[in-house]
Coordinates of C-alpha atoms and ligand atoms in Angstrom, one line a residue:
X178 CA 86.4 103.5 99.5
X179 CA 89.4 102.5 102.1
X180 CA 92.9 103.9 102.7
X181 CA 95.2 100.7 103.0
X182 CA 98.2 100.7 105.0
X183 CA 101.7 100.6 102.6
X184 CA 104.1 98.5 103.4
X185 CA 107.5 100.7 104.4
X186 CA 110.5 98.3 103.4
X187 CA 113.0 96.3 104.1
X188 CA 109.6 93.4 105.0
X189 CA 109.6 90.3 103.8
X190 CA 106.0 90.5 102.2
X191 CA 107.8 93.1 99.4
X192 CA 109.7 90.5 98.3
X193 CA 107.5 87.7 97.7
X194 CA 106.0 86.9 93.7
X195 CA 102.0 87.6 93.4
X196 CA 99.8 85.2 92.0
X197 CA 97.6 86.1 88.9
X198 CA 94.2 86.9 89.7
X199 CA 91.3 84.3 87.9
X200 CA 89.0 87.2 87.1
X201 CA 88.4 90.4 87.9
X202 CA 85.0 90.7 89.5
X203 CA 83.2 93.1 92.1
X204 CA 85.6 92.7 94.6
X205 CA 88.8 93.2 92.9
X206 CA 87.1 96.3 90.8
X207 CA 86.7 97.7 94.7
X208 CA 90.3 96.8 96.4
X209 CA 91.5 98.3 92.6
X210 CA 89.3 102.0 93.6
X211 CA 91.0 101.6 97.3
X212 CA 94.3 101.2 95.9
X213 CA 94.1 104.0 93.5
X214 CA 92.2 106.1 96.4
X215 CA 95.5 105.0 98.9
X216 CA 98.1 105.9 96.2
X217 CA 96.2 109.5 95.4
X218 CA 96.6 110.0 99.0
X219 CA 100.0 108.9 99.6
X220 CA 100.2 110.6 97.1
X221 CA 102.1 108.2 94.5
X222 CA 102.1 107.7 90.3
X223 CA 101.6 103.9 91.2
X224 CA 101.0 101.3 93.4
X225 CA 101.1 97.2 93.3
X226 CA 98.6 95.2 95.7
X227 CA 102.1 93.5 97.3
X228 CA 102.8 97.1 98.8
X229 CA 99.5 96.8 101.0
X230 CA 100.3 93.5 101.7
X231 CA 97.9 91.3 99.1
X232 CA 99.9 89.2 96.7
X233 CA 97.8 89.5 93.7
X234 CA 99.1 91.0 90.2
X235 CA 97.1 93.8 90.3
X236 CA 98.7 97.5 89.9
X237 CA 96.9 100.9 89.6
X238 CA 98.9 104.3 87.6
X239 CA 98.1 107.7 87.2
X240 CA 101.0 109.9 85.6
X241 CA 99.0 112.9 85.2
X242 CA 101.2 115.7 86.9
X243 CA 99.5 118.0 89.2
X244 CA 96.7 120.3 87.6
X245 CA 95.9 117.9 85.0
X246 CA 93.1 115.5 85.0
X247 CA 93.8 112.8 86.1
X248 CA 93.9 109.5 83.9
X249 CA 93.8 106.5 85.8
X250 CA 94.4 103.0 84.8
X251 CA 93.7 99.5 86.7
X252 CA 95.5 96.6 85.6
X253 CA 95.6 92.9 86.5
X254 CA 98.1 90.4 85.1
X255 CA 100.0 92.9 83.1
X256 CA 102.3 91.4 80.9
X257 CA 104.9 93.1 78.7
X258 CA 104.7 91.7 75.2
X259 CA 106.9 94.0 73.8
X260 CA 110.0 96.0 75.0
X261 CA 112.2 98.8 72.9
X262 CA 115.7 97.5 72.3
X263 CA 116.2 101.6 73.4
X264 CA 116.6 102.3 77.1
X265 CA 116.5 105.3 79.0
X266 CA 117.3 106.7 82.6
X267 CA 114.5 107.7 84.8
X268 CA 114.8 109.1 88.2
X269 CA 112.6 106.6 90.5
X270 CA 111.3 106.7 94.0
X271 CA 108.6 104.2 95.9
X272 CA 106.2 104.6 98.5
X273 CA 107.4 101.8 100.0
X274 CA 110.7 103.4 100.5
X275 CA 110.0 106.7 101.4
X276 CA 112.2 109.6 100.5
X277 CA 115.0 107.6 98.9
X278 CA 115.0 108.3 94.8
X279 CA 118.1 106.5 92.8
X280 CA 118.1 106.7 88.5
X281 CA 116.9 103.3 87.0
X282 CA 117.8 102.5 83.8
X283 CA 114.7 100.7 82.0
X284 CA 113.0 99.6 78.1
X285 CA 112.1 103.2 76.9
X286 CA 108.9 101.7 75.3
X287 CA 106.8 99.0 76.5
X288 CA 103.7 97.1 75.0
X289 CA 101.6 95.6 78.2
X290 CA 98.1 93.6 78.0
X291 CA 96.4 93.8 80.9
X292 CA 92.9 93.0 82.3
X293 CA 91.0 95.6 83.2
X294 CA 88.6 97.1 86.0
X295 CA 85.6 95.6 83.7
X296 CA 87.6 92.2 83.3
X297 CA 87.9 93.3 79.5
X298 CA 91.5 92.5 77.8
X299 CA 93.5 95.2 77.3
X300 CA 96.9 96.9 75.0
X301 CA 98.4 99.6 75.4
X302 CA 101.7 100.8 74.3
X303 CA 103.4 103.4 77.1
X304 CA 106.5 105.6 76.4
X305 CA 108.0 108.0 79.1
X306 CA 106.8 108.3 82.9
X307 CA 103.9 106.1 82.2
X308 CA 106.2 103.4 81.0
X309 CA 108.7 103.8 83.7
X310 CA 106.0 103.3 86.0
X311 CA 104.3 100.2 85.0
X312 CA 107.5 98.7 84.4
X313 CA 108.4 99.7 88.4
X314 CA 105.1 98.7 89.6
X315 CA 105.4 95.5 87.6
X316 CA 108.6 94.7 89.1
X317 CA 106.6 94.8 92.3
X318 CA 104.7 91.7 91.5
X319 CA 108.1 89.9 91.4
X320 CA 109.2 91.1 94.7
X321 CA 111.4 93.5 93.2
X322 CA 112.1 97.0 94.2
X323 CA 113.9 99.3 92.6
X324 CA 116.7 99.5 94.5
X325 CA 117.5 96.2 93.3
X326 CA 118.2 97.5 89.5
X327 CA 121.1 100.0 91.8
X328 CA 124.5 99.0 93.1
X329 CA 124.8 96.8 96.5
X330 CA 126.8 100.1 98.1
X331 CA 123.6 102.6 97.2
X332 CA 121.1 99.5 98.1
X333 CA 122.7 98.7 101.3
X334 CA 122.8 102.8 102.3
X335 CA 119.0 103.1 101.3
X336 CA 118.0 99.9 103.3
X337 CA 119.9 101.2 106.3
X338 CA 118.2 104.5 106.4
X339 CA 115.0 102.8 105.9
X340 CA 115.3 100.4 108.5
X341 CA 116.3 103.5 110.7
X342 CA 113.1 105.6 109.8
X343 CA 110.8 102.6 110.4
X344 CA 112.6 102.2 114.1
X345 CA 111.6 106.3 114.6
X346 CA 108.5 105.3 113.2
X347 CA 107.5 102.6 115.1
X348 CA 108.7 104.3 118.2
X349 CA 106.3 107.2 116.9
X350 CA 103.6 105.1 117.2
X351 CA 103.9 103.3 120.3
X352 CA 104.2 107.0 122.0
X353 CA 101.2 108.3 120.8
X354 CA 99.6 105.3 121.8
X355 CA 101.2 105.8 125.5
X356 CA 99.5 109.0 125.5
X357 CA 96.0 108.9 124.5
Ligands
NI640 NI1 107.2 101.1 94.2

């Protein structure tokens, strides 16, 4: 298992569509386990293969809050196939954007199929924070994020701060590197 690198926005590889994946074989079972061993560590509810920088539709979710077991799921080519006509507000954040968190308002209830770790079709209906989630991580495959479901003033403020921290960061790193 391998910890991939997340992409920190505003980069032009989070905006960009993924492309479905054919079939779900040993390889993409194994970058699915290093995505869901990256998000764990991150640690994140979810994670899309565009936000380390492969451009696949492939997500991994866990909504089990801390203490509870958790309850993984590895999807490729999820599709909604249903949506409530109900929507609801749901604080989100991203670990592509780190530390910023706006309310999205989203389908309460979703029906997704999905192919699975074992390249099996899939169902599921989701309601709450596991919807929320796939819907976000979903979006990702797009190239959306979900600052773009805000206002272009909030948007504009997030992206600002972000490109700041990634300028901090990137001086960080180039330190550290100075000194070893
Ligand atoms: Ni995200």
């Amino acid at each position: 298992m391998a910890l991939l690198e997340i992409i920190v926005a505003p980069d032009p590889r989070l905006k960009k569509k993924a492309v479905a994946v054919e079939r779900v074989d040993a390889s993409i079972a194994n970058f699915m386990d290093d995505m869901l061993a990256t998000m764990y560590d991150a640690p994140g509810v979810g994670l899309a293969a565009p936000q380390v920088g492969v451009l696949k539709r492939i997500i991994v979710v866990d909504p089990a809050r801390d203490g509870a077991p958790p309850s993984p799921l590895k999807m490729a080519n999820p599709e909604i196939v249903w949506k409530s006509d109900e929507t609801k507000q749901h604080e989100e954040g991203c670990l592509s954007l780190p530390e910023e968190y706006d309310q999205v308002t989203r389908p309460d209830k979703i029906k997704v199929r999905y192919v699975d770790e074992h390249n099996e079709i899939r169902t599921i209906y989701a309601d709450g924070l596991l919807s929320v989630i796939i819907q976000h991580e979903m979006d990702h495959l797009e190239g959306t994020l979900f600052v773009d479901h805000i206002s272009n003033l909030k948007r504009s403020m997030i992206m600002r701060r972000l490109t700041k921290y990634k300028k901090l960061e990137q001086a960080a790193k180039r330190h550290a590197l100075e000194t070893v």
